[in-house]
Structure formats: C-alpha cells, structure tokens
mmCIF file of C-alpha atoms and ligand atoms in Angstrom:
data_model
loop_
_atom_site.group_PDB
_atom_site.id
_atom_site.type_symbol
_atom_site.label_atom_id
_atom_site.label_comp_id
_atom_site.label_asym_id
_atom_site.label_seq_id
_atom_site.Cartn_x
_atom_site.Cartn_y
_atom_site.Cartn_z
ATOM 1 C CA UNK A 296 66.468 83.737 -102.926
ATOM 2 C CA UNK A 297 68.987 80.973 -103.361
ATOM 3 C CA UNK A 298 66.677 77.542 -104.790
ATOM 4 C CA UNK A 299 66.847 75.049 -102.430
ATOM 5 C CA UNK A 300 67.902 71.440 -103.252
ATOM 6 C CA UNK A 301 68.561 67.990 -100.783
ATOM 7 C CA UNK A 302 69.475 64.530 -100.901
ATOM 8 C CA UNK A 303 67.105 62.552 -98.517
ATOM 9 C CA UNK A 304 68.565 58.576 -97.552
ATOM 10 C CA UNK A 305 69.008 57.126 -94.232
ATOM 11 C CA UNK A 306 72.536 56.348 -94.424
ATOM 12 C CA UNK A 307 73.623 59.782 -95.556
ATOM 13 C CA UNK A 308 76.489 60.627 -94.465
ATOM 14 C CA UNK A 309 78.856 58.500 -97.500
ATOM 15 C CA UNK A 310 76.787 60.890 -100.253
ATOM 16 C CA UNK A 311 79.011 62.282 -102.626
ATOM 17 C CA UNK A 312 76.153 64.003 -104.053
ATOM 18 C CA UNK A 313 75.849 67.761 -102.173
ATOM 19 C CA UNK A 314 80.006 67.280 -102.859
ATOM 20 C CA UNK A 315 79.162 66.666 -107.220
ATOM 21 C CA UNK A 316 75.547 69.236 -107.121
ATOM 22 C CA UNK A 317 78.472 72.237 -105.854
ATOM 23 C CA UNK A 318 80.454 71.766 -107.671
ATOM 24 C CA UNK A 319 77.882 71.674 -110.582
ATOM 25 C CA UNK A 320 76.267 75.048 -109.415
ATOM 26 C CA UNK A 321 79.524 76.438 -109.119
ATOM 27 C CA UNK A 322 80.701 75.470 -113.381
ATOM 28 C CA UNK A 323 77.536 76.992 -114.213
ATOM 29 C CA UNK A 324 77.319 79.523 -112.217
ATOM 30 C CA UNK A 325 73.430 78.042 -110.674
ATOM 31 C CA UNK A 326 72.267 79.936 -107.387
ATOM 32 C CA UNK A 327 71.161 76.689 -105.273
ATOM 33 C CA UNK A 328 72.295 75.276 -102.159
ATOM 34 C CA UNK A 329 72.165 70.833 -101.498
ATOM 35 C CA UNK A 330 72.359 69.216 -98.758
ATOM 36 C CA UNK A 331 71.490 66.219 -97.454
ATOM 37 C CA UNK A 332 68.677 65.014 -95.223
ATOM 38 C CA UNK A 333 69.039 62.278 -92.633
ATOM 39 C CA UNK A 334 65.646 60.882 -92.669
ATOM 40 C CA UNK A 335 63.925 58.110 -90.459
ATOM 41 C CA UNK A 336 63.271 54.387 -92.059
ATOM 42 C CA UNK A 337 59.548 55.675 -91.436
ATOM 43 C CA UNK A 338 60.165 59.017 -91.735
ATOM 44 C CA UNK A 339 60.362 60.165 -94.470
ATOM 45 C CA UNK A 340 57.531 62.192 -96.383
ATOM 46 C CA UNK A 341 57.665 63.924 -93.245
ATOM 47 C CA UNK A 342 61.259 64.971 -94.072
ATOM 48 C CA UNK A 343 60.074 65.736 -97.551
ATOM 49 C CA UNK A 344 57.205 67.775 -94.774
ATOM 50 C CA UNK A 345 59.961 69.809 -92.925
ATOM 51 C CA UNK A 346 62.747 69.896 -95.816
ATOM 52 C CA UNK A 347 60.061 72.143 -97.987
ATOM 53 C CA UNK A 348 58.485 73.641 -95.536
ATOM 54 C CA UNK A 349 61.569 75.205 -94.096
ATOM 55 C CA UNK A 350 64.958 77.419 -95.087
ATOM 56 C CA UNK A 351 64.704 80.723 -96.759
ATOM 57 C CA UNK A 352 64.501 80.081 -100.257
ATOM 58 C CA UNK A 353 62.672 77.896 -102.572
ATOM 59 C CA UNK A 354 62.385 74.168 -102.099
ATOM 60 C CA UNK A 355 63.042 72.946 -105.804
ATOM 61 C CA UNK A 356 63.620 68.567 -105.094
ATOM 62 C CA UNK A 357 64.871 65.944 -104.154
ATOM 63 C CA UNK A 358 67.612 63.161 -104.776
ATOM 64 C CA UNK A 359 66.027 59.990 -103.326
ATOM 65 C CA UNK A 360 68.313 57.463 -102.645
ATOM 66 C CA UNK A 361 68.752 54.183 -99.939
ATOM 67 C CA UNK A 362 65.835 53.248 -98.849
ATOM 68 C CA UNK A 363 63.240 55.545 -100.358
ATOM 69 C CA UNK A 364 63.230 55.291 -103.802
ATOM 70 C CA UNK A 365 60.046 52.680 -103.657
ATOM 71 C CA UNK A 366 57.989 55.742 -101.116
ATOM 72 C CA UNK A 367 59.602 58.177 -103.240
ATOM 73 C CA UNK A 368 58.134 56.266 -106.734
ATOM 74 C CA UNK A 369 54.592 56.144 -104.654
ATOM 75 C CA UNK A 370 54.449 59.062 -103.451
ATOM 76 C CA UNK A 371 54.749 61.264 -106.893
ATOM 77 C CA UNK A 372 51.475 62.585 -107.175
ATOM 78 C CA UNK A 373 53.256 62.641 -110.820
ATOM 79 C CA UNK A 374 55.948 60.310 -112.362
ATOM 80 C CA UNK A 375 58.237 60.236 -115.546
ATOM 81 C CA UNK A 376 57.523 57.223 -117.961
ATOM 82 C CA UNK A 377 61.375 55.976 -117.297
ATOM 83 C CA UNK A 378 60.328 56.386 -113.204
ATOM 84 C CA UNK A 379 57.094 54.716 -113.972
ATOM 85 C CA UNK A 380 59.292 51.171 -115.770
ATOM 86 C CA UNK A 381 61.284 51.679 -112.857
ATOM 87 C CA UNK A 382 59.107 51.329 -110.755
ATOM 88 C CA UNK A 383 61.373 53.563 -108.734
ATOM 89 C CA UNK A 384 61.791 57.435 -108.079
ATOM 90 C CA UNK A 385 65.032 59.075 -107.128
ATOM 91 C CA UNK A 386 64.899 62.690 -109.052
ATOM 92 C CA UNK A 387 61.720 65.766 -107.689
ATOM 93 C CA UNK A 388 61.018 68.158 -108.699
ATOM 94 C CA UNK A 389 58.834 70.925 -106.389
ATOM 95 C CA UNK A 390 56.170 72.545 -108.576
ATOM 96 C CA UNK A 391 53.358 74.476 -107.146
ATOM 97 C CA UNK A 392 52.235 71.953 -104.897
ATOM 98 C CA UNK A 393 52.906 69.212 -107.540
ATOM 99 C CA UNK A 394 56.000 66.655 -106.360
ATOM 100 C CA UNK A 395 57.495 65.382 -109.956
ATOM 101 C CA UNK A 396 58.592 61.488 -109.553
ATOM 102 C CA UNK A 397 61.577 61.332 -112.217
ATOM 103 C CA UNK A 398 64.111 58.634 -112.493
ATOM 104 C CA UNK A 399 67.921 59.193 -114.015
ATOM 105 C CA UNK A 400 69.636 56.421 -112.678
ATOM 106 C CA UNK A 401 69.104 54.429 -115.874
ATOM 107 C CA UNK A 402 70.195 57.606 -118.379
ATOM 108 C CA UNK A 403 73.051 58.008 -115.718
ATOM 109 C CA UNK A 404 74.281 54.736 -116.816
ATOM 110 C CA UNK A 405 73.724 54.833 -120.385
ATOM 111 C CA UNK A 406 75.518 58.350 -120.612
ATOM 112 C CA UNK A 407 78.799 56.850 -118.691
ATOM 113 C CA UNK A 408 78.315 54.184 -120.986
ATOM 114 C CA UNK A 409 78.587 56.136 -124.427
ATOM 115 C CA UNK A 410 80.284 59.282 -123.443
ATOM 116 C CA UNK A 411 82.856 58.603 -121.040
ATOM 117 C CA UNK A 412 83.594 54.622 -121.021
ATOM 118 C CA UNK A 413 83.069 54.603 -125.449
ATOM 119 C CA UNK A 414 81.249 51.585 -124.785
ATOM 120 C CA UNK A 415 77.498 51.912 -127.468
ATOM 121 C CA UNK A 416 74.780 49.788 -126.132
ATOM 122 C CA UNK A 417 73.392 50.005 -129.094
ATOM 123 C CA UNK A 418 74.388 46.667 -131.157
ATOM 124 C CA UNK A 419 75.943 45.188 -128.044
ATOM 125 C CA UNK A 420 74.521 41.610 -126.155
ATOM 126 C CA UNK A 421 73.676 42.252 -122.911
ATOM 127 C CA UNK A 422 74.003 40.958 -120.349
ATOM 128 C CA UNK A 423 72.789 42.499 -117.156
ATOM 129 C CA UNK A 424 72.320 40.376 -113.680
ATOM 130 C CA UNK A 425 70.146 41.129 -110.948
ATOM 131 C CA UNK A 426 66.275 41.527 -110.636
ATOM 132 C CA UNK A 427 66.016 43.793 -107.843
ATOM 133 C CA UNK A 428 65.074 47.634 -108.417
ATOM 134 C CA UNK A 429 68.851 48.882 -109.157
ATOM 135 C CA UNK A 430 68.763 45.335 -112.672
ATOM 136 C CA UNK A 431 64.781 47.506 -113.418
ATOM 137 C CA UNK A 432 66.233 51.223 -113.352
ATOM 138 C CA UNK A 433 68.138 50.613 -116.751
ATOM 139 C CA UNK A 434 66.527 48.612 -118.424
ATOM 140 C CA UNK A 435 64.260 51.101 -120.244
ATOM 141 C CA UNK A 436 66.582 53.587 -120.707
ATOM 142 C CA UNK A 437 69.353 50.105 -121.914
ATOM 143 C CA UNK A 438 66.505 48.960 -124.792
ATOM 144 C CA UNK A 439 65.961 52.680 -126.245
ATOM 145 C CA UNK A 440 70.107 52.860 -127.438
ATOM 146 C CA UNK A 441 68.693 49.390 -129.515
ATOM 147 C CA UNK A 442 70.902 46.112 -128.014
ATOM 148 C CA UNK A 443 71.964 43.563 -130.710
ATOM 149 C CA UNK A 444 69.336 41.518 -127.550
ATOM 150 C CA UNK A 445 68.909 42.440 -123.328
ATOM 151 C CA UNK A 446 69.775 38.608 -121.296
ATOM 152 C CA UNK A 447 68.284 39.458 -117.103
ATOM 153 C CA UNK A 448 70.008 36.945 -115.118
ATOM 154 C CA UNK A 449 69.277 36.170 -111.494
ATOM 155 C CA UNK A 450 70.218 34.459 -108.851
ATOM 156 C CA UNK A 451 65.934 33.434 -108.398
ATOM 157 C CA UNK A 452 65.452 32.666 -111.135
ATOM 158 C CA UNK A 453 61.892 33.756 -111.240
ATOM 159 C CA UNK A 454 62.652 37.219 -110.080
ATOM 160 C CA UNK A 455 64.713 37.563 -113.755
ATOM 161 C CA UNK A 456 62.369 35.945 -115.467
ATOM 162 C CA UNK A 457 59.038 37.990 -114.382
ATOM 163 C CA UNK A 458 61.405 40.819 -114.531
ATOM 164 C CA UNK A 459 61.095 39.805 -118.388
ATOM 165 C CA UNK A 460 57.950 39.527 -118.909
ATOM 166 C CA UNK A 461 57.019 42.506 -118.082
ATOM 167 C CA UNK A 462 59.750 44.547 -119.729
ATOM 168 C CA UNK A 463 58.348 41.704 -122.994
ATOM 169 C CA UNK A 464 55.429 43.646 -123.439
ATOM 170 C CA UNK A 465 56.862 47.041 -123.662
ATOM 171 C CA UNK A 466 55.700 49.224 -126.212
ATOM 172 C CA UNK A 467 57.822 51.340 -128.553
ATOM 173 C CA UNK A 468 60.952 49.440 -127.935
ATOM 174 C CA UNK A 469 61.847 47.497 -131.168
ATOM 175 C CA UNK A 470 64.041 45.649 -129.073
ATOM 176 C CA UNK A 471 62.293 43.190 -126.172
ATOM 177 C CA UNK A 472 64.001 41.439 -123.172
ATOM 178 C CA UNK A 473 64.881 38.107 -124.380
ATOM 179 C CA UNK A 474 62.192 36.767 -122.673
ATOM 180 C CA UNK A 475 64.513 33.005 -121.373
ATOM 181 C CA UNK A 476 66.117 34.926 -118.837
ATOM 182 C CA UNK A 477 67.102 32.429 -116.190
ATOM 183 C CA UNK A 478 69.825 31.773 -113.099
ATOM 184 C CA UNK A 479 74.108 31.723 -112.873
ATOM 185 C CA UNK A 480 73.359 27.927 -114.401
ATOM 186 C CA UNK A 481 72.048 28.784 -118.284
ATOM 187 C CA UNK A 482 74.302 30.980 -118.706
ATOM 188 C CA UNK A 483 77.075 28.359 -120.041
ATOM 189 C CA UNK A 484 78.172 27.860 -123.449
ATOM 190 C CA UNK A 485 76.569 32.229 -123.919
ATOM 191 C CA UNK A 486 78.791 34.720 -124.851
ATOM 192 C CA UNK A 487 77.753 38.776 -124.215
ATOM 193 C CA UNK A 488 79.516 42.693 -125.004
ATOM 194 C CA UNK A 489 78.295 43.909 -122.260
ATOM 195 C CA UNK A 490 78.120 42.377 -118.504
ATOM 196 C CA UNK A 491 76.212 44.813 -116.180
ATOM 197 C CA UNK A 492 76.511 43.918 -112.547
ATOM 198 C CA UNK A 493 72.602 45.341 -110.586
ATOM 199 C CA UNK A 494 73.456 43.425 -107.624
ATOM 200 C CA UNK A 495 73.787 43.302 -103.889
ATOM 201 C CA UNK A 496 75.998 40.947 -103.995
ATOM 202 C CA UNK A 497 79.564 43.452 -104.362
ATOM 203 C CA UNK A 498 78.436 45.438 -101.066
ATOM 204 C CA UNK A 499 78.786 41.352 -99.230
ATOM 205 C CA UNK A 500 81.856 40.463 -101.028
ATOM 206 C CA UNK A 501 80.368 37.655 -102.628
ATOM 207 C CA UNK A 502 81.221 35.751 -106.059
ATOM 208 C CA UNK A 503 78.878 35.689 -108.750
ATOM 209 C CA UNK A 504 79.308 31.751 -110.184
ATOM 210 C CA UNK A 505 79.438 33.067 -114.623
ATOM 211 C CA UNK A 506 80.907 31.366 -116.825
ATOM 212 C CA UNK A 507 84.245 33.047 -117.759
ATOM 213 C CA UNK A 508 82.595 32.543 -121.476
ATOM 214 C CA UNK A 509 80.072 35.557 -120.685
ATOM 215 C CA UNK A 510 82.786 38.075 -120.917
ATOM 216 C CA UNK A 511 83.253 37.647 -124.577
ATOM 217 C CA UNK A 512 85.996 39.533 -127.019
ATOM 218 C CA UNK A 513 86.533 43.281 -126.018
ATOM 219 C CA UNK A 514 83.760 43.272 -123.091
ATOM 220 C CA UNK A 515 82.606 45.870 -121.306
ATOM 221 C CA UNK A 516 82.518 44.610 -116.918
ATOM 222 C CA UNK A 517 80.252 46.657 -115.011
ATOM 223 C CA UNK A 518 79.960 47.432 -112.169
ATOM 224 C CA UNK A 519 77.167 49.753 -109.625
ATOM 225 C CA UNK A 520 78.579 49.561 -106.849
ATOM 226 C CA UNK A 521 81.677 52.498 -106.456
ATOM 227 C CA UNK A 522 85.192 53.061 -104.823
ATOM 228 C CA UNK A 523 86.144 48.957 -104.355
ATOM 229 C CA UNK A 524 87.002 46.749 -106.224
ATOM 230 C CA UNK A 525 84.350 43.274 -106.081
ATOM 231 C CA UNK A 526 84.526 40.336 -106.978
ATOM 232 C CA UNK A 527 82.391 40.308 -110.058
ATOM 233 C CA UNK A 528 85.401 43.533 -111.115
ATOM 234 C CA UNK A 529 88.177 40.594 -110.219
ATOM 235 C CA UNK A 530 85.834 38.048 -112.436
ATOM 236 C CA UNK A 531 85.590 40.389 -115.125
ATOM 237 C CA UNK A 532 88.859 41.364 -115.854
ATOM 238 C CA UNK A 533 90.432 37.742 -115.304
ATOM 239 C CA UNK A 534 88.603 36.629 -118.249
ATOM 240 C CA UNK A 535 90.078 39.997 -120.459
ATOM 241 C CA UNK A 536 87.179 42.435 -119.763
ATOM 242 C CA UNK A 537 87.430 45.717 -119.388
ATOM 243 C CA UNK A 538 86.709 46.362 -116.662
ATOM 244 C CA UNK A 539 84.475 50.175 -114.889
ATOM 245 C CA UNK A 540 82.957 50.841 -111.581
ATOM 246 C CA UNK A 541 79.197 52.398 -110.658
ATOM 247 C CA UNK A 542 81.397 55.860 -109.792
ATOM 248 C CA UNK A 543 81.103 57.863 -113.712
ATOM 249 C CA UNK A 544 76.876 57.176 -112.990
ATOM 250 C CA UNK A 545 76.716 58.322 -109.592
ATOM 251 C CA UNK A 546 78.125 61.525 -111.567
ATOM 252 C CA UNK A 547 75.979 61.206 -114.719
ATOM 253 C CA UNK A 548 73.056 60.825 -112.532
ATOM 254 C CA UNK A 549 73.502 63.651 -110.505
ATOM 255 C CA UNK A 550 73.971 66.176 -113.743
ATOM 256 C CA UNK A 551 71.067 64.545 -116.077
ATOM 257 C CA UNK A 552 68.762 65.305 -112.178
ATOM 258 C CA UNK A 553 70.030 69.072 -112.682
ATOM 259 C CA UNK A 554 69.011 69.594 -116.420
ATOM 260 C CA UNK A 555 66.268 68.216 -114.924
ATOM 261 C CA UNK A 556 65.944 71.302 -112.147
ATOM 262 C CA UNK A 557 67.129 73.729 -113.512
ATOM 263 C CA UNK A 558 67.322 72.800 -117.676
ATOM 264 C CA UNK A 559 71.571 73.063 -118.290
ATOM 265 C CA UNK A 560 73.723 70.787 -118.462
ATOM 266 C CA UNK A 561 76.867 70.078 -116.237
ATOM 267 C CA UNK A 562 80.044 69.167 -117.336
ATOM 268 C CA UNK A 563 81.164 66.190 -116.004
ATOM 269 C CA UNK A 564 84.221 65.370 -116.618
ATOM 270 C CA UNK A 565 85.864 67.454 -114.220
ATOM 271 C CA UNK A 566 83.715 65.492 -111.036
ATOM 272 C CA UNK A 567 84.567 62.097 -112.237
ATOM 273 C CA UNK A 568 87.866 63.559 -112.369
ATOM 274 C CA UNK A 569 88.339 65.433 -109.062
ATOM 275 C CA UNK A 570 85.935 62.780 -107.261
ATOM 276 C CA UNK A 571 88.485 60.087 -108.556
ATOM 277 C CA UNK A 572 91.632 62.096 -107.144
ATOM 278 C CA UNK A 573 90.756 61.910 -104.015
HETATM 279 P P1 ATR B 828 68.814 46.912 -104.740
HETATM 280 O O1 ATR B 828 66.945 47.769 -104.370
HETATM 281 O O2 ATR B 828 70.192 47.281 -104.759
HETATM 282 O O3 ATR B 828 68.514 45.933 -106.622
HETATM 283 P P2 ATR B 828 67.503 44.169 -103.935
HETATM 284 O O4 ATR B 828 66.304 44.937 -104.318
HETATM 285 O O5 ATR B 828 67.388 43.854 -102.971
HETATM 286 O O6 ATR B 828 68.988 45.181 -103.667
HETATM 287 O O7 ATR B 828 67.728 43.718 -105.083
HETATM 288 C C1 ATR B 828 68.990 42.976 -105.040
HETATM 289 C C2 ATR B 828 70.160 41.921 -105.950
HETATM 290 O O8 ATR B 828 70.929 41.838 -105.361
HETATM 291 C C3 ATR B 828 68.402 40.543 -106.767
HETATM 292 O O9 ATR B 828 69.418 40.083 -107.409
HETATM 293 C C4 ATR B 828 69.714 39.838 -105.240
HETATM 294 O O10 ATR B 828 68.286 38.485 -105.791
HETATM 295 P P3 ATR B 828 67.867 37.243 -105.337
HETATM 296 O O11 ATR B 828 66.801 38.286 -105.655
HETATM 297 O O12 ATR B 828 68.314 36.427 -106.064
HETATM 298 O O13 ATR B 828 67.443 37.512 -104.682
HETATM 299 C C5 ATR B 828 70.383 40.020 -106.261
HETATM 300 N N1 ATR B 828 71.490 39.067 -105.210
HETATM 301 C C6 ATR B 828 72.401 39.505 -103.545
HETATM 302 N N2 ATR B 828 73.263 38.864 -103.094
HETATM 303 C C7 ATR B 828 73.749 38.514 -103.364
HETATM 304 C C8 ATR B 828 74.422 37.226 -103.850
HETATM 305 N N3 ATR B 828 74.808 36.567 -102.205
HETATM 306 N N4 ATR B 828 74.910 35.962 -104.661
HETATM 307 C C9 ATR B 828 73.292 36.571 -106.612
HETATM 308 N N5 ATR B 828 72.660 37.967 -106.121
HETATM 309 C C10 ATR B 828 72.826 38.510 -105.439
#
C-alpha cells in the first residue's frame, strides 16, 4: 500500500509541493503519493480528517501552507521545539492516532543559505526584516547557527520589539536577538552581512524604506518570496548585494519534511534546477 501525503492550503493551485515531492520520491525510490488539497477557510480540520479517512493507502503526513499554519499548530497533539518556537506548523506526521507538528521553514532557509548559496549565517551580522509568521519561523534556526548578531526590524516597531524580547530570553542559544530591534527608521548607519526579507511587502510591490548602508560589503540579500523580482531585490542589487529569492528555501523546507517523514534526505540541486527550468 502506498503511503499518502498532501499539502493543504487556500489557495493551493499554485503549489509546487506536489511536483517537488514527486521528484524526491522518484529520486530516492520511495513509494508515496502526494496530492494538493484546497481547504475552505474554516475547513482545515475537516480537510485533514477527510484526507486521513479517504484513499487506498495510509495517510502518513501533510504539509500545511497559508493560511493554516497557526491552526495546524493548535490542532497538533505534539509539537517539535522548532514548531514551538515558530508558533506555526508546516509539516504534520500522523503516527498511531497522534498528530505531530513540525516546522521545517527555518531549517530550509538555513540549508539554502549554507549549502546552495555558500552563505553560512555563523558569525554574520543578520538583519531580519518583518515580524510576522514568516519572520518568527526562521529566528530559532538562525540563532542556532551562532550569527554575530540578529536584529529584527519591522514597519510596526512594537511588534519587532515584542518578538525580539521573546527570543532574547531563549535558553540554549549562545546568541540572542538584539533587544534593540526596531523600526526601519533607526537602521541608518548600521551595516549587515545578511539581510533577509520576511515581510510580505514583496507581494504587494511596496518598497521598504531601507538605507543603502544596511547592505554591507559582500552582503547577501535574501528575499523569501520567489517567482518575481521584488522591490527589495532591486534595492539590494542597486546597493551591490548578492541577491537570492526564496525558491531554494521552498525546495529545502520540502526536503526537510521529506526527511522527517521518510528518514531519507533527497538531493535538492536537481530539483531546484528543474524548477528553475520552467
Ligand atoms: P507572514 O505570515 O507572511 O509573516 P504577516 O504575519 O501578515 O504575514 O506579517 C507580514 C509582515 O510583513 C509584517 O512584518 C508586516 O509589517 P507590520 O507588522 O508593520 O504589519 C510586513 N509588511 C507587510 N506589508 C508591508 C509593507 N508594505 N511595508 C513594510 N512591511 C510590510
């Protein structure tokens, strides 16, 4: 019997996850199926139940995408430490009646940075833009890489300050989030080696009011959005930074989920190349 997996979201038609996991399965010889499921906005739990109940083989897991990551967190019967820090779940594993919630987004970002882009966060001065779910999800994995510093900046200053305070108390991390995390206006004169855009500004075309000086020498600018040239990417390029979009993170978070489920780590380079091909 084929083990079944799915990605659940709303909207879901655009999702690249079925293709990515099909490529992983073919490459590693794993016998799985992976489908995309559109859930009603108030129908996430029902969609999970229907997925588990239906089908030929056993349902083993699901990826969760917008807008259900927080609801998946609440529904999970157990959560990993990285899911707890993120406050959101993007990977569910169904095991003997339990629903284990994990979050592979931050690990995906770190792996893309280190393995695909040659940009080890260790020792770097990191500026994280945004203080919503996307930003929160990557903080713990970044801190565990021991950056020189991690500063959070957000349009709404209080939200950044609250998030910074929460993570500055995190036990087990040698590096804390800078407690002086801030609004964009206070970035003047400060330089960073890695600037990560975790705001959703890229989706609306809005320009972030960042000083050019934020992008230090040999800076890497990482845009979590993929599939388009955002204003942030143009800004970073103009300031001389090396620019990456979030396609690598998408593939790496999927690979981490595949590893969680199957215990096999797929090679991501050919999958990333296939996605870039069209
Ligand atoms: P996500 O889960 O994608 O992080 P979110 O929780 O709605 O979504 O958070 C969106 C983030 O993008 C927030 O940090 C938001 O800033 P505010 O806290 O000030 O709302 C940021 N954001 C969205 N549009 C923006 C814009 N035009 N300029 C600057 N920041 C923006």
